mmCIF file of C-alpha atoms in Angstrom:
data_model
loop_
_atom_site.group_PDB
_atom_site.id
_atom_site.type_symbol
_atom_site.label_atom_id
_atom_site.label_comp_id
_atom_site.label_asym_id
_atom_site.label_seq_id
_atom_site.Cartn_x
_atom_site.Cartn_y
_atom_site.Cartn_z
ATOM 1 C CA UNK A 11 19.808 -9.028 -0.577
ATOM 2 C CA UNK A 12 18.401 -5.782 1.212
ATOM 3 C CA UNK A 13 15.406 -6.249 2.832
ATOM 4 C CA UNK A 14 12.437 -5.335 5.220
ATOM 5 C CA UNK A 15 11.623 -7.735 7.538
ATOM 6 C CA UNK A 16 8.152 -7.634 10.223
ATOM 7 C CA UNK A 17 8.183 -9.141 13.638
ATOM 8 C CA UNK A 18 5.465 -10.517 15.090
ATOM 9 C CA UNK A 19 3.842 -12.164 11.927
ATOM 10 C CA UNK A 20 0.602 -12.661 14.285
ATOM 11 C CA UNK A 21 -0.249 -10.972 17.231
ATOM 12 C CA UNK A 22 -2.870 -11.502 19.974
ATOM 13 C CA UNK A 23 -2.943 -8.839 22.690
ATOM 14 C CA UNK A 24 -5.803 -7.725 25.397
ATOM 15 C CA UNK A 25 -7.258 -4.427 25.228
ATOM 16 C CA UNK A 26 -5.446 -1.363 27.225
ATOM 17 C CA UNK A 27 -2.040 -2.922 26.561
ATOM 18 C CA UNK A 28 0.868 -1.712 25.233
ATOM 19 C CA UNK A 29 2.302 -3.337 22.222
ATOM 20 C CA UNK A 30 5.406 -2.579 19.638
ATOM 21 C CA UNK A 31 5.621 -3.900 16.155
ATOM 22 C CA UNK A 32 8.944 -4.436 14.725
ATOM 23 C CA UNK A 33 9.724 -2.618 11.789
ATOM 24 C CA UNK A 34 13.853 -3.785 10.218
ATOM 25 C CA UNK A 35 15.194 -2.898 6.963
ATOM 26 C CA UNK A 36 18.718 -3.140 5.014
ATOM 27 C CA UNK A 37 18.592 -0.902 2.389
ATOM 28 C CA UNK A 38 20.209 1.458 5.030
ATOM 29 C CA UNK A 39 17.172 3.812 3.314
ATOM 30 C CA UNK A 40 16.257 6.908 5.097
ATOM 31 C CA UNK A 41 12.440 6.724 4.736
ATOM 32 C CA UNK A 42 10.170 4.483 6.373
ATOM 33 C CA UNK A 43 6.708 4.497 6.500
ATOM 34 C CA UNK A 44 3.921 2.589 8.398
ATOM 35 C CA UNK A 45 0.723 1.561 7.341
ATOM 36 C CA UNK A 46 -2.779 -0.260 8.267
ATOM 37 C CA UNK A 47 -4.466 -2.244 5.917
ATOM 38 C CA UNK A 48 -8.524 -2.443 7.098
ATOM 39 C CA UNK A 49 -11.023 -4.014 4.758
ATOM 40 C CA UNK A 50 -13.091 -1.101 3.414
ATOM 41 C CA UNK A 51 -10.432 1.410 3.822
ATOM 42 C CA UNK A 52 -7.304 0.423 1.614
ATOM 43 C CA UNK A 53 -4.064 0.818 3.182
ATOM 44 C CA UNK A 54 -3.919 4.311 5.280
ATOM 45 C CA UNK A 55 -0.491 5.950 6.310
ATOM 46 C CA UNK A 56 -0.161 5.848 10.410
ATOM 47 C CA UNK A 57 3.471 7.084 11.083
ATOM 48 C CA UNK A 58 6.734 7.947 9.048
ATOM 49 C CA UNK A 59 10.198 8.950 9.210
ATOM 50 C CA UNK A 60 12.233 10.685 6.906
ATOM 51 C CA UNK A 61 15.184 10.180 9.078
ATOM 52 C CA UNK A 62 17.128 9.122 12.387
ATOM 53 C CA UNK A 63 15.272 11.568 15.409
ATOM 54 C CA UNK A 64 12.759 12.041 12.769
ATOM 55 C CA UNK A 65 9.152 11.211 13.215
ATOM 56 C CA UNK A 66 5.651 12.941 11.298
ATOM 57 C CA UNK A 67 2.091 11.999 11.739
ATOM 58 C CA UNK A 68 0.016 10.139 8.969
ATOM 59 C CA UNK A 69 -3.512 10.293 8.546
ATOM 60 C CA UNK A 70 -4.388 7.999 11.391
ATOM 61 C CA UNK A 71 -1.596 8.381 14.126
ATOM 62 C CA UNK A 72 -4.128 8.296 17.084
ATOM 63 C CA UNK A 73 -3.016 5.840 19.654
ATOM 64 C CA UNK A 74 0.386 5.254 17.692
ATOM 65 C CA UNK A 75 3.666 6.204 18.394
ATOM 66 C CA UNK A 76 7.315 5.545 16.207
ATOM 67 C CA UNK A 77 10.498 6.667 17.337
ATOM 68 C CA UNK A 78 13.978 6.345 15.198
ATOM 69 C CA UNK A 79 17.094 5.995 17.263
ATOM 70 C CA UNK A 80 18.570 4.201 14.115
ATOM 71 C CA UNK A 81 18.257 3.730 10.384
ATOM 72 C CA UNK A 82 17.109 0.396 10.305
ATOM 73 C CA UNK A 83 14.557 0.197 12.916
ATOM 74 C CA UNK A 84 11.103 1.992 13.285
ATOM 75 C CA UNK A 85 8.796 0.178 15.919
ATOM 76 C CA UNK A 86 5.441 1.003 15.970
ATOM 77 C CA UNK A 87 4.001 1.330 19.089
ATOM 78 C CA UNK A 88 0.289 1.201 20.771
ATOM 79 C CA UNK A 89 -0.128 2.600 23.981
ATOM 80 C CA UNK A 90 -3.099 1.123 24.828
ATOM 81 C CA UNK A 91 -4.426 -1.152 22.298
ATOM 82 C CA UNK A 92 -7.867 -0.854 21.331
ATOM 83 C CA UNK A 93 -10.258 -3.157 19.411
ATOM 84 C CA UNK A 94 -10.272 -0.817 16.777
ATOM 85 C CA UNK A 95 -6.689 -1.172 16.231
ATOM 86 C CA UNK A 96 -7.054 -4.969 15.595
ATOM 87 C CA UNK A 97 -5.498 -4.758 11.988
ATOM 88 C CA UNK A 98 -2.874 -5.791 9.737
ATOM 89 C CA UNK A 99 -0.001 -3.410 9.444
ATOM 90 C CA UNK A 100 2.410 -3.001 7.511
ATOM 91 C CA UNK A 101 6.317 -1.289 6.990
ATOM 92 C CA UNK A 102 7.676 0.482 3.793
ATOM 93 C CA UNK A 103 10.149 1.770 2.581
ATOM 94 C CA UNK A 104 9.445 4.578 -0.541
ATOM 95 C CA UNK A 105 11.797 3.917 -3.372
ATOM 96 C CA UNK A 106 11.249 5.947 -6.579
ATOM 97 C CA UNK A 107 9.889 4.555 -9.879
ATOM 98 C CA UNK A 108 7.894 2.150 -8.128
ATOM 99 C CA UNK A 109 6.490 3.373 -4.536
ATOM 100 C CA UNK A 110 7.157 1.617 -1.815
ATOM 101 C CA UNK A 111 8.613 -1.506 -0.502
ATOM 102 C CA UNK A 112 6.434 -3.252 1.540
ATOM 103 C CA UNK A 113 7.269 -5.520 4.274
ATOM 104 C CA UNK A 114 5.278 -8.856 5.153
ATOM 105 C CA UNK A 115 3.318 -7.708 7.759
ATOM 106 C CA UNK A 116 1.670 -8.370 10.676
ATOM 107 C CA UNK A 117 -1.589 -9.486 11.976
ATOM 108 C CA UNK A 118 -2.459 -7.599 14.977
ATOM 109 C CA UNK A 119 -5.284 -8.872 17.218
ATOM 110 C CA UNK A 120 -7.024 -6.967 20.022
ATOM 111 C CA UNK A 121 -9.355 -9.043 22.351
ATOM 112 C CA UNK B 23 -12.141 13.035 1.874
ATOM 113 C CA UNK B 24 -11.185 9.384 -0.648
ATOM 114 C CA UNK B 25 -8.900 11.014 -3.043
ATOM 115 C CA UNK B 26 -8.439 7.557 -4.825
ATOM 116 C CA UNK B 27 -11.387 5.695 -5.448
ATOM 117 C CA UNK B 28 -11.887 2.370 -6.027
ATOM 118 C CA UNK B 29 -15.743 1.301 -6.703
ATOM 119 C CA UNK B 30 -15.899 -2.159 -7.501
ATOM 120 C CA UNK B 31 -15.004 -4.220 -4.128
ATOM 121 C CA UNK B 32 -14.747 -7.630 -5.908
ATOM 122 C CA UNK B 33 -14.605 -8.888 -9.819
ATOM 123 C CA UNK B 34 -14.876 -12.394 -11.189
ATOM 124 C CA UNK B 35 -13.346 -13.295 -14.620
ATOM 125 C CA UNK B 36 -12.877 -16.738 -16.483
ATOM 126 C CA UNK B 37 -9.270 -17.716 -17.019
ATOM 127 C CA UNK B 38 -8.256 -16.206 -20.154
ATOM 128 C CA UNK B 39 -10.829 -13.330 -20.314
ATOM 129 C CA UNK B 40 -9.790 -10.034 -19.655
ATOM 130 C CA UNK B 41 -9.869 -8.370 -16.196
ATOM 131 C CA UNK B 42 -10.238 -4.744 -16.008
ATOM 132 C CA UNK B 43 -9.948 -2.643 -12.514
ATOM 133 C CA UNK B 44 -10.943 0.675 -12.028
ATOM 134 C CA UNK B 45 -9.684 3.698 -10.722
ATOM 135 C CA UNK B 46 -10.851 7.325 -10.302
ATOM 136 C CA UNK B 47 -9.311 10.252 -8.701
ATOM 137 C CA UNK B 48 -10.171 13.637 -7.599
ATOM 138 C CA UNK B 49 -7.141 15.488 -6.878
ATOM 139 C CA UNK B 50 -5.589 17.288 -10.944
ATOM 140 C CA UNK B 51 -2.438 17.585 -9.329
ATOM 141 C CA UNK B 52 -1.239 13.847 -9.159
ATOM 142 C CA UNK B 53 1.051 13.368 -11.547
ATOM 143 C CA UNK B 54 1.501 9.388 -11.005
ATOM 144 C CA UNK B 55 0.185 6.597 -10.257
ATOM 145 C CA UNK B 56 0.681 2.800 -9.402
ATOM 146 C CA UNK B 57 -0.929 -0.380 -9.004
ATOM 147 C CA UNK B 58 0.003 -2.900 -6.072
ATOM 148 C CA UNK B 59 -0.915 -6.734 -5.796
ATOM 149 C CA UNK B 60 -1.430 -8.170 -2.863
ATOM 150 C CA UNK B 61 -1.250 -12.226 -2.314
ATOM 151 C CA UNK B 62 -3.035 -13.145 1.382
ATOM 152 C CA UNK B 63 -0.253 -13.258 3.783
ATOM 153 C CA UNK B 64 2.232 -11.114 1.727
ATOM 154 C CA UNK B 65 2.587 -7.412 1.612
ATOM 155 C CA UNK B 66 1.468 -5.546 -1.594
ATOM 156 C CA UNK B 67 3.921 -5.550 -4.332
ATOM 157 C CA UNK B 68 4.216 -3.264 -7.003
ATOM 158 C CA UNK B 69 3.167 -3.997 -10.283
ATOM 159 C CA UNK B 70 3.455 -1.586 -13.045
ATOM 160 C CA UNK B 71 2.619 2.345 -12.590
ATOM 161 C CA UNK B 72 2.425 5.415 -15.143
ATOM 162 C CA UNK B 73 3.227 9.077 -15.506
ATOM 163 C CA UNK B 74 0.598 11.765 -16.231
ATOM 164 C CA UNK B 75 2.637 12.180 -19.347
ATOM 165 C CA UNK B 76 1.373 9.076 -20.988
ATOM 166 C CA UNK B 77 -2.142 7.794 -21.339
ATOM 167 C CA UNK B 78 -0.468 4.029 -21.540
ATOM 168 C CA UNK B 79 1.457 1.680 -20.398
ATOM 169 C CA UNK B 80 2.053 -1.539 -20.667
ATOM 170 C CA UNK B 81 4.213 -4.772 -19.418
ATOM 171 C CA UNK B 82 3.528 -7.881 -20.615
ATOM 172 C CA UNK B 83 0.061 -9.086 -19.976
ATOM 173 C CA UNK B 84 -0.467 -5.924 -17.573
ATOM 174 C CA UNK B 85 -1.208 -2.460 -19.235
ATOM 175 C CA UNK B 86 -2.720 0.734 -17.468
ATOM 176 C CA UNK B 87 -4.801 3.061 -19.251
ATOM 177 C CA UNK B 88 -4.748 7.149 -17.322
ATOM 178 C CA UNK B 89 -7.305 9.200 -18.871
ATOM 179 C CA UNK B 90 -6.792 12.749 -16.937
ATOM 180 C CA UNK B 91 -9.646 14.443 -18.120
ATOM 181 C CA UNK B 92 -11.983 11.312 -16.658
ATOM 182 C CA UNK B 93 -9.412 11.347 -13.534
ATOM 183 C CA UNK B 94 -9.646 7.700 -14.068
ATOM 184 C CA UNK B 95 -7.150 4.808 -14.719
ATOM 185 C CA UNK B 96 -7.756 1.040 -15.427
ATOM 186 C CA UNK B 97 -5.915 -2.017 -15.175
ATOM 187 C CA UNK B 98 -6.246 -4.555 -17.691
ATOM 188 C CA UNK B 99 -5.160 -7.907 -17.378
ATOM 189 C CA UNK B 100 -4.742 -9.995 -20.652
ATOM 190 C CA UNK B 101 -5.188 -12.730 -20.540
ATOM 191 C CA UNK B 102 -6.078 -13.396 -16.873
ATOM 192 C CA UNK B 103 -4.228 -16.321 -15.172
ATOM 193 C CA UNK B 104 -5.300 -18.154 -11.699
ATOM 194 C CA UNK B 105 -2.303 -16.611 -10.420
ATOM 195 C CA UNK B 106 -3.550 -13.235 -11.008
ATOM 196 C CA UNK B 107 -5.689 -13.795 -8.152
ATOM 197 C CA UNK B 108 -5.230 -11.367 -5.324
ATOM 198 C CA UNK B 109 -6.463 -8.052 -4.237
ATOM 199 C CA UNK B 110 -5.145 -5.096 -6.543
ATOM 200 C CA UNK B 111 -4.670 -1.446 -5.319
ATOM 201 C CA UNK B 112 -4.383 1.664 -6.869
ATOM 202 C CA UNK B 113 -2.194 4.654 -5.651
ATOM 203 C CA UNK B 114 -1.021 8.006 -5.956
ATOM 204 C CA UNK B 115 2.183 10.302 -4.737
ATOM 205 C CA UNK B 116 -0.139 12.506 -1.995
ATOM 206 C CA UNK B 117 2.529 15.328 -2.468
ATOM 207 C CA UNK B 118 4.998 14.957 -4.746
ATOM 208 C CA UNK B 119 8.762 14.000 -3.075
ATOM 209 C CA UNK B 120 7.126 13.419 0.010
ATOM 210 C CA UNK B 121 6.962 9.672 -0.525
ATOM 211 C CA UNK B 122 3.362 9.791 0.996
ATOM 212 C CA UNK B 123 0.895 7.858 -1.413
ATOM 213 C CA UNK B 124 -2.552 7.969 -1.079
ATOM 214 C CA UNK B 125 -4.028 4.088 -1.321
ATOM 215 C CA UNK B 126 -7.638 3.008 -3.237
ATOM 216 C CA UNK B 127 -9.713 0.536 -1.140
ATOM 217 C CA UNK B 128 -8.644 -2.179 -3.151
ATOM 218 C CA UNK B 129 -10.540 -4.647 -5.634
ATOM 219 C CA UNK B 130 -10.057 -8.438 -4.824
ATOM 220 C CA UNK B 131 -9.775 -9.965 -8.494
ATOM 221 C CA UNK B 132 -10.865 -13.525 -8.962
ATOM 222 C CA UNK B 133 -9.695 -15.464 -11.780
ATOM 223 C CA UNK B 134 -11.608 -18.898 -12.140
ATOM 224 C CA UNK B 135 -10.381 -22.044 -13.735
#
């Protein structure tokens, strides 16, 4: 079966480092999209990609970066991870009739 | 600006009562809208939606009521099951065929025993 998979579950990581997330799907699906999940706040769209090369801002992109060199991948990345980014995050992908696929996310952790 | 409102943070019911979760909107122009459920540990999954069309609709023991000129939807649950348990979302298409949905804040539903 296709499917979206999330690597780390958990992460712990010191503040000012760089992290990636691992984002890998096989519905061989254009569109991916991540989000952040913050009590308070709902789920809020960070980064997305409509496409292979292509990469648009979401609503809270600051300190994120994606890039797409393929159709199944699209890491998120920190570049220098701040408490404020200790989250949970999560990969979609945006089907039709029913919004997104979610992945199972993962647990970030700044310290 | 929270285009998709979700006021109640928490909600309690006995097994077997109904649950309803609430919704309101600002923005006229969304045309749909969906409700996620989200187990601890899992990402959200979808769970039924509706078109601005319709003022109803239902599956099963889920059913989601839109009225547009309230910009406000509700979930009700009937009759509510431990395993309904989790935290519920509401959502809408932020532009239409952009795939971008704007997410409530979530109401964690709690159905006791």
């Amino acid at each position: 079966d296709a499917e979206i998979t999330q690597s780390p579950r958990h992460k712990i990581t010191e503040t000012g480092r760089q992290v990636t997330l691992a984002c890998h799907q096989t519905w061989n699906h254009n569109n991916m999209f991540w989000y952040r999940q913050d009590l308070g706040h709902g789920l809020r769209l960070i980064h997305y990609s409509y496409g292979v090369q292509d990469t648009n801002k979401g609503e809270v992109s600051d300190g994120y970066s994606v890039s797409r060199s393929n159709t199944e991948d699209l890491p998120l990345t920190l570049e220098s991870a701040a408490s404020s980014q200790t989250s949970v995050y999560f990969c979609a992908n945006p089907g039709t009739y029913y919004g997104y696929t979610f992945g199972s996310g993962t647990r970030l952790t700044v310290v | 600006d929270q285009q998709v409102k979700q006021n109640s943070p928490s909600l309690s019911v006995q097994e077997g009562r109904i649950s309803i979760l609430n919704c309101d909107y600002t923005n006229s122009m969304f045309d749909y809208f969906l409700w996620y459920k989200k187990y601890p540990a899992e990402g959200p999954t979808f769970l039924i939606s509706i078109s601005s069309i319709k003022d109803k609709n239902e599956d099963g023991r889920f059913t989601v009521f839109l009225n547009k000129s309230a910009k406000h939807l509700s979930l009700h649950i009937v009759p509510s099951q431990p395993g309904d348990s989790a935290v519920y979302f509401c959502a809408a298409p932020f532009i239409s065929g952009t795939y971008k949905y704007i997410f409530g804040t979530g109401t964690r539903l709690k159905v006791l025993a």
